[in-house]
PDB file of C-alpha atoms in Angstrom:
ATOM      1  CA  UNK A   1     -79.722 -61.430 -74.248  1.00 57.00           C
ATOM      2  CA  UNK A   2     -83.245 -60.332 -74.943  1.00 64.00           C
ATOM      3  CA  UNK A   3     -84.313 -61.340 -78.418  1.00 85.00           C
ATOM      4  CA  UNK A   4     -86.001 -58.786 -80.569  1.00 92.00           C
ATOM      5  CA  UNK A   5     -88.705 -59.221 -83.223  1.00 94.00           C
ATOM      6  CA  UNK A   6     -89.477 -56.551 -85.761  1.00 96.00           C
ATOM      7  CA  UNK A   7     -91.209 -56.408 -89.232  1.00 97.00           C
ATOM      8  CA  UNK A   8     -88.864 -57.420 -92.133  1.00 96.00           C
ATOM      9  CA  UNK A   9     -90.069 -54.545 -94.235  1.00 97.00           C
ATOM     10  CA  UNK A  10     -92.362 -51.517 -94.253  1.00 97.00           C
ATOM     11  CA  UNK A  11     -93.524 -49.166 -97.025  1.00 97.00           C
ATOM     12  CA  UNK A  12     -94.526 -45.573 -96.691  1.00 97.00           C
ATOM     13  CA  UNK A  13     -94.968 -42.403 -98.582  1.00 97.00           C
ATOM     14  CA  UNK A  14     -93.288 -39.047 -98.199  1.00 97.00           C
ATOM     15  CA  UNK A  15     -94.774 -36.896 -95.565  1.00 97.00           C
ATOM     16  CA  UNK A  16     -96.343 -39.757 -93.564  1.00 97.00           C
ATOM     17  CA  UNK A  17     -95.537 -40.731 -89.922  1.00 97.00           C
ATOM     18  CA  UNK A  18     -93.941 -44.063 -89.798  1.00 98.00           C
ATOM     19  CA  UNK A  19     -94.137 -46.395 -86.666  1.00 98.00           C
ATOM     20  CA  UNK A  20     -91.910 -49.283 -86.321  1.00 98.00           C
ATOM     21  CA  UNK A  21     -92.763 -51.717 -83.456  1.00 97.00           C
ATOM     22  CA  UNK A  22     -90.150 -54.080 -81.918  1.00 96.00           C
ATOM     23  CA  UNK A  23     -91.117 -56.909 -79.506  1.00 96.00           C
ATOM     24  CA  UNK A  24     -88.778 -57.820 -76.737  1.00 93.00           C
ATOM     25  CA  UNK A  25     -90.699 -60.021 -74.363  1.00 93.00           C
ATOM     26  CA  UNK A  26     -87.597 -61.200 -72.486  1.00 91.00           C
ATOM     27  CA  UNK A  27     -86.298 -57.842 -71.631  1.00 91.00           C
ATOM     28  CA  UNK A  28     -84.235 -57.672 -68.381  1.00 90.00           C
ATOM     29  CA  UNK A  29     -84.472 -54.935 -65.666  1.00 89.00           C
ATOM     30  CA  UNK A  30     -81.044 -53.577 -66.711  1.00 86.00           C
ATOM     31  CA  UNK A  31     -81.799 -53.593 -70.463  1.00 89.00           C
ATOM     32  CA  UNK A  32     -82.046 -50.383 -72.439  1.00 91.00           C
ATOM     33  CA  UNK A  33     -83.771 -50.127 -75.878  1.00 93.00           C
ATOM     34  CA  UNK A  34     -81.773 -48.589 -78.697  1.00 92.00           C
ATOM     35  CA  UNK A  35     -82.486 -47.963 -82.345  1.00 95.00           C
ATOM     36  CA  UNK A  36     -79.917 -47.680 -85.133  1.00 95.00           C
ATOM     37  CA  UNK A  37     -80.361 -46.644 -88.864  1.00 97.00           C
ATOM     38  CA  UNK A  38     -78.315 -47.994 -91.689  1.00 97.00           C
ATOM     39  CA  UNK A  39     -78.164 -46.773 -95.302  1.00 95.00           C
ATOM     40  CA  UNK A  40     -76.703 -48.942 -98.013  1.00 90.00           C
ATOM     41  CA  UNK A  41     -72.890 -49.100 -98.088  1.00 87.00           C
ATOM     42  CA  UNK A  42     -72.669 -47.250 -94.835  1.00 92.00           C
ATOM     43  CA  UNK A  43     -72.222 -48.172 -91.219  1.00 95.00           C
ATOM     44  CA  UNK A  44     -75.250 -48.084 -88.791  1.00 95.00           C
ATOM     45  CA  UNK A  45     -76.071 -44.712 -87.071  1.00 95.00           C
ATOM     46  CA  UNK A  46     -77.360 -44.328 -83.665  1.00 92.00           C
ATOM     47  CA  UNK A  47     -80.996 -42.815 -83.650  1.00 94.00           C
ATOM     48  CA  UNK A  48     -82.346 -42.936 -80.089  1.00 94.00           C
ATOM     49  CA  UNK A  49     -82.254 -44.738 -76.812  1.00 92.00           C
ATOM     50  CA  UNK A  50     -84.596 -45.144 -73.946  1.00 93.00           C
ATOM     51  CA  UNK A  51     -85.503 -47.156 -70.846  1.00 93.00           C
ATOM     52  CA  UNK A  52     -89.160 -46.365 -70.166  1.00 92.00           C
ATOM     53  CA  UNK A  53     -92.079 -44.044 -71.205  1.00 89.00           C
ATOM     54  CA  UNK A  54     -91.242 -41.682 -74.066  1.00 96.00           C
ATOM     55  CA  UNK A  55     -88.007 -40.280 -75.393  1.00 95.00           C
ATOM     56  CA  UNK A  56     -87.812 -37.697 -78.211  1.00 96.00           C
ATOM     57  CA  UNK A  57     -84.904 -36.088 -80.055  1.00 95.00           C
ATOM     58  CA  UNK A  58     -84.615 -34.150 -83.297  1.00 93.00           C
ATOM     59  CA  UNK A  59     -84.835 -37.209 -85.356  1.00 92.00           C
ATOM     60  CA  UNK A  60     -87.436 -39.582 -83.769  1.00 97.00           C
ATOM     61  CA  UNK A  61     -89.579 -40.455 -80.839  1.00 97.00           C
ATOM     62  CA  UNK A  62     -89.395 -43.664 -78.901  1.00 98.00           C
ATOM     63  CA  UNK A  63     -92.322 -45.043 -77.109  1.00 97.00           C
ATOM     64  CA  UNK A  64     -92.034 -47.742 -74.429  1.00 97.00           C
ATOM     65  CA  UNK A  65     -95.034 -49.052 -72.512  1.00 96.00           C
ATOM     66  CA  UNK A  66     -94.866 -49.771 -68.793  1.00 95.00           C
ATOM     67  CA  UNK A  67     -94.251 -53.524 -69.277  1.00 95.00           C
ATOM     68  CA  UNK A  68     -91.270 -52.622 -71.629  1.00 95.00           C
ATOM     69  CA  UNK A  69     -92.082 -55.885 -73.612  1.00 95.00           C
ATOM     70  CA  UNK A  70     -92.135 -53.745 -76.803  1.00 96.00           C
ATOM     71  CA  UNK A  71     -91.148 -50.379 -78.135  1.00 97.00           C
ATOM     72  CA  UNK A  72     -92.226 -48.215 -81.091  1.00 97.00           C
ATOM     73  CA  UNK A  73     -89.852 -45.963 -83.083  1.00 98.00           C
ATOM     74  CA  UNK A  74     -91.801 -43.125 -84.631  1.00 98.00           C
ATOM     75  CA  UNK A  75     -90.427 -41.152 -87.548  1.00 97.00           C
ATOM     76  CA  UNK A  76     -92.493 -37.881 -88.299  1.00 94.00           C
ATOM     77  CA  UNK A  77     -93.087 -36.971 -91.735  1.00 93.00           C
ATOM     78  CA  UNK A  78     -90.549 -39.165 -93.481  1.00 97.00           C
ATOM     79  CA  UNK A  79     -88.793 -38.278 -96.748  1.00 97.00           C
ATOM     80  CA  UNK A  80     -87.109 -40.294 -99.397  1.00 97.00           C
ATOM     81  CA  UNK A  81     -83.907 -39.991 -97.401  1.00 96.00           C
ATOM     82  CA  UNK A  82     -85.295 -41.958 -94.629  1.00 96.00           C
ATOM     83  CA  UNK A  83     -85.203 -45.073 -96.784  1.00 97.00           C
ATOM     84  CA  UNK A  84     -82.951 -47.345 -94.768  1.00 97.00           C
ATOM     85  CA  UNK A  85     -82.815 -50.445 -92.469  1.00 98.00           C
ATOM     86  CA  UNK A  86     -83.881 -49.744 -88.851  1.00 98.00           C
ATOM     87  CA  UNK A  87     -82.482 -52.000 -86.055  1.00 96.00           C
ATOM     88  CA  UNK A  88     -83.925 -52.331 -82.568  1.00 95.00           C
ATOM     89  CA  UNK A  89     -81.498 -53.465 -79.950  1.00 92.00           C
ATOM     90  CA  UNK A  90     -81.963 -54.409 -76.383  1.00 90.00           C
ATOM     91  CA  UNK A  91     -79.101 -54.900 -74.022  1.00 85.00           C
ATOM     92  CA  UNK A  92     -77.393 -54.273 -70.654  1.00 77.00           C
ATOM     93  CA  UNK A  93     -75.421 -50.898 -70.708  1.00 65.00           C
ATOM     94  CA  UNK A  94     -72.542 -52.834 -69.110  1.00 65.00           C
ATOM     95  CA  UNK A  95     -72.080 -55.099 -72.231  1.00 67.00           C
ATOM     96  CA  UNK A  96     -70.214 -53.303 -74.822  1.00 75.00           C
ATOM     97  CA  UNK A  97     -70.939 -55.315 -77.777  1.00 82.00           C
ATOM     98  CA  UNK A  98     -74.224 -54.395 -79.735  1.00 85.00           C
ATOM     99  CA  UNK A  99     -76.431 -57.291 -80.925  1.00 86.00           C
ATOM    100  CA  UNK A 100     -78.236 -56.478 -84.052  1.00 89.00           C
ATOM    101  CA  UNK A 101     -81.036 -58.455 -85.572  1.00 88.00           C
ATOM    102  CA  UNK A 102     -82.037 -58.391 -89.153  1.00 89.00           C
ATOM    103  CA  UNK A 103     -83.752 -55.068 -88.914  1.00 95.00           C
ATOM    104  CA  UNK A 104     -86.762 -53.430 -90.648  1.00 97.00           C
ATOM    105  CA  UNK A 105     -86.285 -52.266 -94.258  1.00 97.00           C
ATOM    106  CA  UNK A 106     -88.301 -49.079 -94.658  1.00 98.00           C
ATOM    107  CA  UNK A 107     -88.947 -47.923 -98.206  1.00 98.00           C
ATOM    108  CA  UNK A 108     -90.266 -44.401 -98.611  1.00 97.00           C
ATOM    109  CA  UNK A 109     -91.944 -43.683-101.855  1.00 96.00           C
ATOM    110  CA  UNK A 110     -92.705 -40.202-103.461  1.00 95.00           C
TER     111      UNK A 110
ATOM    112  CA  UNK B   1     -63.880 -35.188 -91.592  1.00 53.00           C
ATOM    113  CA  UNK B   2     -63.522 -36.395 -87.934  1.00 73.00           C
ATOM    114  CA  UNK B   3     -65.491 -39.545 -88.226  1.00 93.00           C
ATOM    115  CA  UNK B   4     -64.288 -43.127 -88.104  1.00 96.00           C
ATOM    116  CA  UNK B   5     -62.330 -43.973 -91.180  1.00 97.00           C
ATOM    117  CA  UNK B   6     -61.616 -47.286 -92.613  1.00 97.00           C
ATOM    118  CA  UNK B   7     -59.205 -48.550 -95.313  1.00 97.00           C
ATOM    119  CA  UNK B   8     -59.473 -49.964 -97.863  1.00 97.00           C
ATOM    120  CA  UNK B   9     -63.102 -49.498 -98.668  1.00 97.00           C
ATOM    121  CA  UNK B  10     -62.968 -52.618-100.882  1.00 97.00           C
ATOM    122  CA  UNK B  11     -60.689 -55.568-101.094  1.00 98.00           C
ATOM    123  CA  UNK B  12     -60.731 -58.464-103.472  1.00 98.00           C
ATOM    124  CA  UNK B  13     -58.493 -61.382-102.727  1.00 98.00           C
ATOM    125  CA  UNK B  14     -58.038 -65.028-103.586  1.00 98.00           C
ATOM    126  CA  UNK B  15     -58.866 -67.830-101.238  1.00 98.00           C
ATOM    127  CA  UNK B  16     -55.863 -68.572 -99.006  1.00 98.00           C
ATOM    128  CA  UNK B  17     -54.400 -65.030 -98.980  1.00 98.00           C
ATOM    129  CA  UNK B  18     -53.924 -62.896 -95.965  1.00 98.00           C
ATOM    130  CA  UNK B  19     -55.665 -59.540 -95.799  1.00 98.00           C
ATOM    131  CA  UNK B  20     -55.269 -56.660 -93.366  1.00 98.00           C
ATOM    132  CA  UNK B  21     -57.812 -53.809 -92.748  1.00 98.00           C
ATOM    133  CA  UNK B  22     -57.248 -50.667 -90.833  1.00 98.00           C
ATOM    134  CA  UNK B  23     -59.591 -48.487 -88.781  1.00 98.00           C
ATOM    135  CA  UNK B  24     -58.983 -45.042 -87.405  1.00 97.00           C
ATOM    136  CA  UNK B  25     -61.457 -44.155 -84.695  1.00 96.00           C
ATOM    137  CA  UNK B  26     -62.589 -40.667 -83.644  1.00 94.00           C
ATOM    138  CA  UNK B  27     -59.529 -39.255 -81.984  1.00 91.00           C
ATOM    139  CA  UNK B  28     -60.914 -38.969 -78.375  1.00 88.00           C
ATOM    140  CA  UNK B  29     -62.773 -42.278 -78.321  1.00 91.00           C
ATOM    141  CA  UNK B  30     -61.022 -44.877 -76.099  1.00 91.00           C
ATOM    142  CA  UNK B  31     -63.226 -47.764 -77.285  1.00 92.00           C
ATOM    143  CA  UNK B  32     -62.978 -49.565 -80.595  1.00 94.00           C
ATOM    144  CA  UNK B  33     -65.149 -52.360 -81.889  1.00 94.00           C
ATOM    145  CA  UNK B  34     -64.994 -54.703 -84.929  1.00 97.00           C
ATOM    146  CA  UNK B  35     -68.231 -56.063 -86.487  1.00 96.00           C
ATOM    147  CA  UNK B  36     -68.950 -58.211 -89.538  1.00 97.00           C
ATOM    148  CA  UNK B  37     -72.023 -57.901 -91.782  1.00 96.00           C
ATOM    149  CA  UNK B  38     -73.264 -60.183 -94.398  1.00 95.00           C
ATOM    150  CA  UNK B  39     -75.935 -59.404 -97.002  1.00 91.00           C
ATOM    151  CA  UNK B  40     -79.334 -58.879 -95.567  1.00 90.00           C
ATOM    152  CA  UNK B  41     -78.202 -59.456 -92.008  1.00 93.00           C
ATOM    153  CA  UNK B  42     -77.368 -56.998 -89.223  1.00 94.00           C
ATOM    154  CA  UNK B  43     -73.771 -56.509 -88.072  1.00 94.00           C
ATOM    155  CA  UNK B  44     -72.228 -59.240 -85.829  1.00 94.00           C
ATOM    156  CA  UNK B  45     -69.842 -58.297 -83.064  1.00 93.00           C
ATOM    157  CA  UNK B  46     -66.304 -59.686 -83.431  1.00 95.00           C
ATOM    158  CA  UNK B  47     -64.069 -57.920 -80.842  1.00 95.00           C
ATOM    159  CA  UNK B  48     -63.802 -54.906 -78.586  1.00 92.00           C
ATOM    160  CA  UNK B  49     -60.852 -52.770 -77.326  1.00 94.00           C
ATOM    161  CA  UNK B  50     -60.547 -50.326 -74.535  1.00 92.00           C
ATOM    162  CA  UNK B  51     -57.553 -48.304 -75.070  1.00 93.00           C
ATOM    163  CA  UNK B  52     -54.944 -50.958 -76.360  1.00 94.00           C
ATOM    164  CA  UNK B  53     -56.403 -53.747 -74.362  1.00 93.00           C
ATOM    165  CA  UNK B  54     -58.608 -56.348 -76.303  1.00 93.00           C
ATOM    166  CA  UNK B  55     -61.415 -56.968 -73.594  1.00 91.00           C
ATOM    167  CA  UNK B  56     -63.840 -59.147 -75.481  1.00 90.00           C
ATOM    168  CA  UNK B  57     -63.786 -61.492 -78.389  1.00 92.00           C
ATOM    169  CA  UNK B  58     -66.804 -63.282 -80.090  1.00 91.00           C
ATOM    170  CA  UNK B  59     -66.641 -66.962 -80.769  1.00 89.00           C
ATOM    171  CA  UNK B  60     -66.974 -65.777 -84.510  1.00 85.00           C
ATOM    172  CA  UNK B  61     -63.311 -64.674 -84.285  1.00 87.00           C
ATOM    173  CA  UNK B  62     -61.567 -67.844 -85.305  1.00 88.00           C
ATOM    174  CA  UNK B  63     -57.824 -68.513 -85.009  1.00 92.00           C
ATOM    175  CA  UNK B  64     -57.511 -67.066 -88.415  1.00 96.00           C
ATOM    176  CA  UNK B  65     -58.542 -63.642 -87.307  1.00 96.00           C
ATOM    177  CA  UNK B  66     -56.434 -61.333 -85.212  1.00 96.00           C
ATOM    178  CA  UNK B  67     -56.899 -57.766 -84.230  1.00 97.00           C
ATOM    179  CA  UNK B  68     -54.569 -55.272 -82.631  1.00 96.00           C
ATOM    180  CA  UNK B  69     -54.684 -51.682 -81.360  1.00 96.00           C
ATOM    181  CA  UNK B  70     -51.137 -50.639 -80.591  1.00 92.00           C
ATOM    182  CA  UNK B  71     -50.985 -47.485 -78.562  1.00 87.00           C
ATOM    183  CA  UNK B  72     -54.784 -47.277 -78.205  1.00 86.00           C
ATOM    184  CA  UNK B  73     -55.215 -45.323 -81.431  1.00 91.00           C
ATOM    185  CA  UNK B  74     -55.785 -47.099 -84.815  1.00 96.00           C
ATOM    186  CA  UNK B  75     -56.637 -50.783 -85.094  1.00 98.00           C
ATOM    187  CA  UNK B  76     -56.018 -53.471 -87.539  1.00 98.00           C
ATOM    188  CA  UNK B  77     -57.871 -56.672 -88.296  1.00 98.00           C
ATOM    189  CA  UNK B  78     -55.991 -59.357 -90.115  1.00 98.00           C
ATOM    190  CA  UNK B  79     -57.571 -62.444 -91.720  1.00 97.00           C
ATOM    191  CA  UNK B  80     -55.174 -65.237 -92.501  1.00 97.00           C
ATOM    192  CA  UNK B  81     -55.716 -67.994 -95.029  1.00 97.00           C
ATOM    193  CA  UNK B  82     -59.040 -66.439 -96.243  1.00 97.00           C
ATOM    194  CA  UNK B  83     -62.005 -68.493 -97.161  1.00 97.00           C
ATOM    195  CA  UNK B  84     -64.925 -67.666 -99.268  1.00 96.00           C
ATOM    196  CA  UNK B  85     -67.065 -67.606 -96.114  1.00 95.00           C
ATOM    197  CA  UNK B  86     -65.083 -64.558 -94.966  1.00 97.00           C
ATOM    198  CA  UNK B  87     -66.618 -62.503 -97.717  1.00 97.00           C
ATOM    199  CA  UNK B  88     -68.487 -59.653 -95.866  1.00 97.00           C
ATOM    200  CA  UNK B  89     -68.533 -56.105 -94.850  1.00 97.00           C
ATOM    201  CA  UNK B  90     -66.244 -55.464 -91.955  1.00 98.00           C
ATOM    202  CA  UNK B  91     -67.266 -52.589 -89.955  1.00 97.00           C
ATOM    203  CA  UNK B  92     -65.306 -50.611 -87.181  1.00 97.00           C
ATOM    204  CA  UNK B  93     -66.965 -48.407 -84.606  1.00 94.00           C
ATOM    205  CA  UNK B  94     -65.669 -46.392 -81.707  1.00 93.00           C
ATOM    206  CA  UNK B  95     -67.105 -44.797 -78.626  1.00 90.00           C
ATOM    207  CA  UNK B  96     -66.246 -42.639 -75.605  1.00 84.00           C
ATOM    208  CA  UNK B  97     -65.943 -44.459 -72.277  1.00 76.00           C
ATOM    209  CA  UNK B  98     -68.436 -43.163 -69.814  1.00 69.00           C
ATOM    210  CA  UNK B  99     -71.083 -42.347 -72.381  1.00 67.00           C
ATOM    211  CA  UNK B 100     -74.528 -42.777 -70.928  1.00 66.00           C
ATOM    212  CA  UNK B 101     -75.839 -44.277 -74.111  1.00 72.00           C
ATOM    213  CA  UNK B 102     -75.119 -47.279 -76.544  1.00 67.00           C
ATOM    214  CA  UNK B 103     -73.996 -44.805 -79.069  1.00 84.00           C
ATOM    215  CA  UNK B 104     -71.260 -46.236 -81.259  1.00 89.00           C
ATOM    216  CA  UNK B 105     -70.006 -44.358 -84.206  1.00 92.00           C
ATOM    217  CA  UNK B 106     -69.471 -46.632 -87.233  1.00 94.00           C
ATOM    218  CA  UNK B 107     -67.153 -46.156 -90.099  1.00 96.00           C
ATOM    219  CA  UNK B 108     -68.122 -46.846 -93.755  1.00 95.00           C
ATOM    220  CA  UNK B 109     -66.791 -50.353 -93.687  1.00 97.00           C
ATOM    221  CA  UNK B 110     -64.397 -52.550 -95.744  1.00 98.00           C
ATOM    222  CA  UNK B 111     -66.101 -54.845 -98.112  1.00 97.00           C
ATOM    223  CA  UNK B 112     -64.089 -58.107 -98.564  1.00 98.00           C
ATOM    224  CA  UNK B 113     -64.619 -60.392-101.582  1.00 98.00           C
ATOM    225  CA  UNK B 114     -62.806 -63.709-101.440  1.00 98.00           C
ATOM    226  CA  UNK B 115     -62.661 -65.389-104.901  1.00 97.00           C
TER     227      UNK B 115
END
């Protein structure tokens, strides 16, 4: 399984764009990159998934360079409610178990 | 609410007692997963069902742990002879087979405290 490395914590202010980068140097050809969000006392929630280049949905954008050894989750104009832990996951779609790391704790301040 | 539900939300038990947790997945989801999460860590995979068949178990699932999913609907996770190290949040998730993404829908979890 590809190991992921992401910052332990980040701070931001309301209205700013937040970019969280995840390193996955050993990513395999069949691996997809997925991001989950978790609020305190809740289960994780799927945010976005991609394989290469850029993916955008109503919540976030995911940027993946050509070598796929890293990825960046971009949250536009964060609000206080975006304060959460964000997990970067890398894995083969054929494997059903999700492998979470320790995540990045994002604190958004007024 | 048609999301994943888990009961109880909190459980306090004494060491050596048995506990059982229940998970009700989203009704049309045929895949169900159990994870365990300790403070400051991400969830760790325990086991996975497709319909009623248990297809994968983590090495974390010791002999004291057993999970069932009769009739492919709700699932139960039982821990026998609980130990203090079993204190954690137990999360259940479900997904639909054939989904093109890794999207699993998680429940709110059951927080277990073993005293």
